[in-house]
CSV table of N, CA and C in Angstrom, one decimal:
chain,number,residue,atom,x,y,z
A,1,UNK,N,-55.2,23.8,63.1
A,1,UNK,CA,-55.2,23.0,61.9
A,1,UNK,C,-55.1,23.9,60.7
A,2,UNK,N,-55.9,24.9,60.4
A,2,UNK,CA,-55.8,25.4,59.6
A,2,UNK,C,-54.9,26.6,59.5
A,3,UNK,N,-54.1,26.9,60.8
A,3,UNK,CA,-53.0,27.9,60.9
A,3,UNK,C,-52.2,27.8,59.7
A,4,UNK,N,-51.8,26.5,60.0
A,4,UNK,CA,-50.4,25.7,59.4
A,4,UNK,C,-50.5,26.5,57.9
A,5,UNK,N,-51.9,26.2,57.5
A,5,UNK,CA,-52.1,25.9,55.9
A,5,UNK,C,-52.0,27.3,55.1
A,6,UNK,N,-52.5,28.1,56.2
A,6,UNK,CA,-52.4,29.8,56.2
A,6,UNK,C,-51.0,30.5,56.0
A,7,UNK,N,-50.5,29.9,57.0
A,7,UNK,CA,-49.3,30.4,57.0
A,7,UNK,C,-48.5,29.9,55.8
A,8,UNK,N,-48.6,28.6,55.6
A,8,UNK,CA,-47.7,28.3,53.9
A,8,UNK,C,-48.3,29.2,53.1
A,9,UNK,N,-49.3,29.2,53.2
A,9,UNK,CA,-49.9,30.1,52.1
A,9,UNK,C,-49.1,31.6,51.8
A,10,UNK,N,-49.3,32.5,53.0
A,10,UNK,CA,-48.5,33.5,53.0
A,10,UNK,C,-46.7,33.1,52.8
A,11,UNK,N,-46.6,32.4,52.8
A,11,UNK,CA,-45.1,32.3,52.6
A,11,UNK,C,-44.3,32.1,51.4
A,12,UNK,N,-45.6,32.3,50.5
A,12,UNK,CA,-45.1,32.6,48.9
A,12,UNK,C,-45.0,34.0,48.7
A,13,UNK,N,-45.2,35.0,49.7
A,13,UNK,CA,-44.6,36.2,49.5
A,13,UNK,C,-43.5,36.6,49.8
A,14,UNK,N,-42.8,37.7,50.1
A,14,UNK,CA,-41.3,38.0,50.6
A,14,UNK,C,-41.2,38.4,51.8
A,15,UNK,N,-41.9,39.4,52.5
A,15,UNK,CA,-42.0,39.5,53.9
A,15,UNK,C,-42.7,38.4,54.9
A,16,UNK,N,-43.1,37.1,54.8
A,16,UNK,CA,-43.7,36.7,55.9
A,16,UNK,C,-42.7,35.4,55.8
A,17,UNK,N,-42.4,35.2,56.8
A,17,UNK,CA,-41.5,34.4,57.5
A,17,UNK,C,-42.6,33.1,58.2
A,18,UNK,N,-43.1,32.3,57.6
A,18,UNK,CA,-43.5,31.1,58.1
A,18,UNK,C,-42.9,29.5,58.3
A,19,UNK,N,-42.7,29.6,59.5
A,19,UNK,CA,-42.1,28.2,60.1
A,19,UNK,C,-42.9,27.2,60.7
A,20,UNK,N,-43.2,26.0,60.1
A,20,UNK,CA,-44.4,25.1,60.4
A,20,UNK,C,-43.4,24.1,61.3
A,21,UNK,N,-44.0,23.8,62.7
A,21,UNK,CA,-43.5,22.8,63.4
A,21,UNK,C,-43.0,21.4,62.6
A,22,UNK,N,-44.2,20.8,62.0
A,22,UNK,CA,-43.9,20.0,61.7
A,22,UNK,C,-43.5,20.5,60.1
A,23,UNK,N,-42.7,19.4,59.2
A,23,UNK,CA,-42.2,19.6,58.0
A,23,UNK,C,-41.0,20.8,58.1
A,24,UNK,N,-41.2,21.9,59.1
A,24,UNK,CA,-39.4,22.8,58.7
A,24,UNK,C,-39.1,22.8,58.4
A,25,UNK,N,-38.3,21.2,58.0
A,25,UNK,CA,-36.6,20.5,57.4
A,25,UNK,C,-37.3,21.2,56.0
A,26,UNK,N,-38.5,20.5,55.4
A,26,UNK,CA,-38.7,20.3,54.0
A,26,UNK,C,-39.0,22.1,53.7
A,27,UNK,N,-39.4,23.1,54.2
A,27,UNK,CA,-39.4,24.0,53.8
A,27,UNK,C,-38.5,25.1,53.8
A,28,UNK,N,-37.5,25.0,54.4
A,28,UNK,CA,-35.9,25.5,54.9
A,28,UNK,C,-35.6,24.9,53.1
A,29,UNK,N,-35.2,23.6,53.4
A,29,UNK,CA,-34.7,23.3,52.0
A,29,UNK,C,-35.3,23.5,50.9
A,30,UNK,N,-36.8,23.7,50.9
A,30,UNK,CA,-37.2,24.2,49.6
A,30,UNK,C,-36.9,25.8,49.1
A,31,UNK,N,-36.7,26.6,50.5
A,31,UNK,CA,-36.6,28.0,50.5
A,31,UNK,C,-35.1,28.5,49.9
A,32,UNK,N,-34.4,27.0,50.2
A,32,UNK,CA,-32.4,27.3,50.5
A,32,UNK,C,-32.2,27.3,49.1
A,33,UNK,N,-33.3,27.1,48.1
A,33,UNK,CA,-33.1,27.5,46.5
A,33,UNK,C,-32.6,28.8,45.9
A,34,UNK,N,-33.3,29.7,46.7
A,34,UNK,CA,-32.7,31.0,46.8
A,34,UNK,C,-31.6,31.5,47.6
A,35,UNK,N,-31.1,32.3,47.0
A,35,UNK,CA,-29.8,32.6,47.2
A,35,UNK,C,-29.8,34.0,48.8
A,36,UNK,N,-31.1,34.1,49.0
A,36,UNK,CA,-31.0,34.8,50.6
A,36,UNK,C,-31.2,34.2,51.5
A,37,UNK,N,-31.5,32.4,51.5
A,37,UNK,CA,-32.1,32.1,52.7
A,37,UNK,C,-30.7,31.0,52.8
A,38,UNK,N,-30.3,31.2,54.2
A,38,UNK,CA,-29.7,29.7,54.9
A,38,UNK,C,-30.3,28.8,55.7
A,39,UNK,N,-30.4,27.8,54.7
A,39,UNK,CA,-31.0,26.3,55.6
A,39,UNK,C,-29.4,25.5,56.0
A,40,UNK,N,-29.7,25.1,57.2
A,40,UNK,CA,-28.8,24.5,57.4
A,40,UNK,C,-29.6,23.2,58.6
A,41,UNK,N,-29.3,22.4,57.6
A,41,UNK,CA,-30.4,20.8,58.4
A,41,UNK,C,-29.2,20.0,59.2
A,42,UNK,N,-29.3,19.8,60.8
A,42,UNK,CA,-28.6,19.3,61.7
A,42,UNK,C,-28.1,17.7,60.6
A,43,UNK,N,-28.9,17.1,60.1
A,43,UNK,CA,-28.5,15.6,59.6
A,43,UNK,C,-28.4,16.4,57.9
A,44,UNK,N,-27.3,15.6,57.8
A,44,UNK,CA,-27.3,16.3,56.4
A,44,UNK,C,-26.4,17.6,55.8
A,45,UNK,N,-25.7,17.8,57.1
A,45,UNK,CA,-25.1,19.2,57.3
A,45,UNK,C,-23.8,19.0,56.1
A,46,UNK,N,-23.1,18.2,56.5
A,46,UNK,CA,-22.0,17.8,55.7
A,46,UNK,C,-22.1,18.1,54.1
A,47,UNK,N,-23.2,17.0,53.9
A,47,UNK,CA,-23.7,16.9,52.1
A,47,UNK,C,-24.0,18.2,51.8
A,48,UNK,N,-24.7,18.8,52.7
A,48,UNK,CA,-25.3,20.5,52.0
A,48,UNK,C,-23.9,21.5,52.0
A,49,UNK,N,-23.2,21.5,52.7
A,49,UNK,CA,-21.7,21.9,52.9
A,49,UNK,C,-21.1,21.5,51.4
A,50,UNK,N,-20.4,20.3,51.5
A,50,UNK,CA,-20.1,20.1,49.8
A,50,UNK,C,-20.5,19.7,49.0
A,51,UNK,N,-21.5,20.4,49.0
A,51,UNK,CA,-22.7,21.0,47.5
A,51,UNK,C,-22.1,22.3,47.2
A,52,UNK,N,-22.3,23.2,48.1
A,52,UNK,CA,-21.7,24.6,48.3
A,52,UNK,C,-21.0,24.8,48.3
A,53,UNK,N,-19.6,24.2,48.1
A,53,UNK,CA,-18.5,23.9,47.9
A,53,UNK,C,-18.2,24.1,46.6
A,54,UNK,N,-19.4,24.1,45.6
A,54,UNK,CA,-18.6,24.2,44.0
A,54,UNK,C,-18.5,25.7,44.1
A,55,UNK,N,-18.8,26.5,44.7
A,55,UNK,CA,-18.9,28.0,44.9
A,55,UNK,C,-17.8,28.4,45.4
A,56,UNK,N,-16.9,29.7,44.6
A,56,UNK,CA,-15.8,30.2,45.0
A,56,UNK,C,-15.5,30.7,46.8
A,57,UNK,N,-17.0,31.1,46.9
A,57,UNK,CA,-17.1,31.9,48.5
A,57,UNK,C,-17.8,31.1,49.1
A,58,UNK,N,-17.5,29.8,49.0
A,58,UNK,CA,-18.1,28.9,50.2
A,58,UNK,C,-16.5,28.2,50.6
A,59,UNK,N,-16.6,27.8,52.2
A,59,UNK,CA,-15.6,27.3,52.8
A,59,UNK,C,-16.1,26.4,53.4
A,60,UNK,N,-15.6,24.9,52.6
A,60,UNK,CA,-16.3,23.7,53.6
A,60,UNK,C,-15.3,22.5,54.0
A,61,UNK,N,-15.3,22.5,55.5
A,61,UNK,CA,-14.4,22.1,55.9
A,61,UNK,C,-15.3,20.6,56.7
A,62,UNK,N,-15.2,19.4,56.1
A,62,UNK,CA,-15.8,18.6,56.7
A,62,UNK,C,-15.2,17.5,57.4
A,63,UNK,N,-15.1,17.6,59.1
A,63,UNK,CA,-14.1,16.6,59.9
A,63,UNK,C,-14.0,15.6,59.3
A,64,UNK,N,-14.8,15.2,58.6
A,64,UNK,CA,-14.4,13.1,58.1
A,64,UNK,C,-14.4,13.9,56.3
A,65,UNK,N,-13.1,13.3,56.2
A,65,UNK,CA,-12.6,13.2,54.4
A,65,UNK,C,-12.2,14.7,54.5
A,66,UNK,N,-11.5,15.0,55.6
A,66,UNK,CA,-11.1,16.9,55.2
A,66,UNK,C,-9.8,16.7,54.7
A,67,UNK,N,-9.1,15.7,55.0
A,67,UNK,CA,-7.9,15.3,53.9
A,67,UNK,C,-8.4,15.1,52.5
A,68,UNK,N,-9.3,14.4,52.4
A,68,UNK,CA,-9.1,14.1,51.2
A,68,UNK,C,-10.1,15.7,50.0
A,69,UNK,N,-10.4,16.3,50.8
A,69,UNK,CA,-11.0,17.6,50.0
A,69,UNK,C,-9.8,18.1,50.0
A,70,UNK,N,-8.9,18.4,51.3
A,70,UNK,CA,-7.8,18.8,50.8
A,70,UNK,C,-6.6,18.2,49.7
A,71,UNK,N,-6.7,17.5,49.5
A,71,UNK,CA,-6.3,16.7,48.6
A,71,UNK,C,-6.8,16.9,47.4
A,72,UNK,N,-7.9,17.2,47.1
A,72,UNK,CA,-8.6,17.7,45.8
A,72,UNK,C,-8.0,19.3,45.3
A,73,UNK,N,-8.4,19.8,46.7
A,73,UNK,CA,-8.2,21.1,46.3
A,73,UNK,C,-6.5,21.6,46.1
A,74,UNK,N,-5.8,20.5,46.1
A,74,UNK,CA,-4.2,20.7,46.4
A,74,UNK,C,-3.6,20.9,44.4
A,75,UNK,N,-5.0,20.6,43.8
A,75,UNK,CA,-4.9,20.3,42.4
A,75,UNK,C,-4.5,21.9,41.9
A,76,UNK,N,-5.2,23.3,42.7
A,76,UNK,CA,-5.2,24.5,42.3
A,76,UNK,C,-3.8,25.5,42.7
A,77,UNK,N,-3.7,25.9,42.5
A,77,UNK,CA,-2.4,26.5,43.1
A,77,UNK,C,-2.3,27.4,43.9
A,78,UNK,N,-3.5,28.4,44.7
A,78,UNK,CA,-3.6,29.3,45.7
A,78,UNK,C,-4.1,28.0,47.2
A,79,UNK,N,-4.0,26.9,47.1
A,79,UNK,CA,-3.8,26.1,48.0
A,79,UNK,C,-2.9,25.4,48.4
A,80,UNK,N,-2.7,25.1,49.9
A,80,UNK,CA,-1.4,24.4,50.5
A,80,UNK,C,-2.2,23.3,51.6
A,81,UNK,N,-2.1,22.6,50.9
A,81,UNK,CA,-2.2,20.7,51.3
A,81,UNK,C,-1.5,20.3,52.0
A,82,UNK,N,-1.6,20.0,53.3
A,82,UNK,CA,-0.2,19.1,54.1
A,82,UNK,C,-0.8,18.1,54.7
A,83,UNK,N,-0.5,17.2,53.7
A,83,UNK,CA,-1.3,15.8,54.5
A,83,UNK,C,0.1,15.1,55.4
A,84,UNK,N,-0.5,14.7,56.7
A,84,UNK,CA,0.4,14.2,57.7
A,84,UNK,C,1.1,12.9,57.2
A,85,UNK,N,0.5,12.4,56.6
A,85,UNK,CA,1.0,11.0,56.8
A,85,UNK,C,1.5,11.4,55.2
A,86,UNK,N,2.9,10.7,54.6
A,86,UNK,CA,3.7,11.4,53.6
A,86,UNK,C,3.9,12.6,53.5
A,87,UNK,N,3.7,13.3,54.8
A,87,UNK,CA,4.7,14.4,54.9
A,87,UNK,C,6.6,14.1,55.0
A,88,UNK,N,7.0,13.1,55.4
A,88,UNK,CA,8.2,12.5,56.0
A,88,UNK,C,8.4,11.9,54.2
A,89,UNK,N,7.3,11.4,53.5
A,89,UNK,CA,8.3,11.1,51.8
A,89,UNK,C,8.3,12.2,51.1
A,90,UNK,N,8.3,13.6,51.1
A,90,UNK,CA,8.1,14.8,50.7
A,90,UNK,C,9.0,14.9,51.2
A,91,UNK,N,9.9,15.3,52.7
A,91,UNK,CA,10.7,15.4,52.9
A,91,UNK,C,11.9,15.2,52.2
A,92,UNK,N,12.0,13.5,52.4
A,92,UNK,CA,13.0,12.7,52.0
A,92,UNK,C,13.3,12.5,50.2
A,93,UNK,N,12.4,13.4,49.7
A,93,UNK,CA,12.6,13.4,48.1
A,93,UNK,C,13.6,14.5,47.8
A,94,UNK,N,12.6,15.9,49.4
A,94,UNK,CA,13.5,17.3,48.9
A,94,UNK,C,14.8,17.0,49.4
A,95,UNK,N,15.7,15.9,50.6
A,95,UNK,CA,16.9,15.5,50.5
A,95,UNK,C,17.9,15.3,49.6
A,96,UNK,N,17.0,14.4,49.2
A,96,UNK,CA,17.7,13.5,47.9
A,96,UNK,C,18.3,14.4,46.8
A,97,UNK,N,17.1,15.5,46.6
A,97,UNK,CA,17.5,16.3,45.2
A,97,UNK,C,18.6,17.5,45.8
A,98,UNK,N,18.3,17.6,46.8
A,98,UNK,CA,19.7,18.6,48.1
A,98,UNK,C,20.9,18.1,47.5
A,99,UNK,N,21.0,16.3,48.1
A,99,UNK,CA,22.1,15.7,48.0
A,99,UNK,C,23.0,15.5,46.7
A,100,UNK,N,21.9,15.7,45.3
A,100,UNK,CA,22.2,15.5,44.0
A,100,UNK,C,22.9,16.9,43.3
């Protein structure tokens, strides 16, 4: 009982590494304020990903809506966007202006 309370306690310093069974999630993410610790919470993973994402040296690649991030980011110009579906009316434009 009173480990728990000890250990948070020491964990306002910089060397002691205190991980409480219960609550972890909430002290990972209070820790992940600073810029040396990685929390990475199983539920939630995604949201914390494109938060991090406003950051030049973060790469977040998230399977649901990864088109459409790519789609956002297609706005910059050191990226290349190829979304599948109107890839074939991209084509058929660069034809057209061939044919003209």
């Amino acid at each position: 009982m009173v480990k728990a309370e000890v250990a948070t306690g020491y964990a306002k310093h910089g060397n002691v590494k205190a991980e409480v069974a219960t609550g972890k999630t909430e002290a990972l993410t209070s820790c992940a304020k600073h810029g040396n610790v990685e929390a990475e919470v199983a539920t939630g993973k995604t949201e914390a990903l494109t938060s991090c994402a406003k950051h030049g040296n973060v790469k977040a690649e998230a399977a649901t809506g990864k088109t459409e991030a790519l789609t956002s980011c297609a706005k910059h110009g050191n990226v290349k966007a190829e979304v599948l579906t109107g890839k074939t009316e991209v084509a058929n434009i660069q034809a057209e202006v061939a044919t003209v």
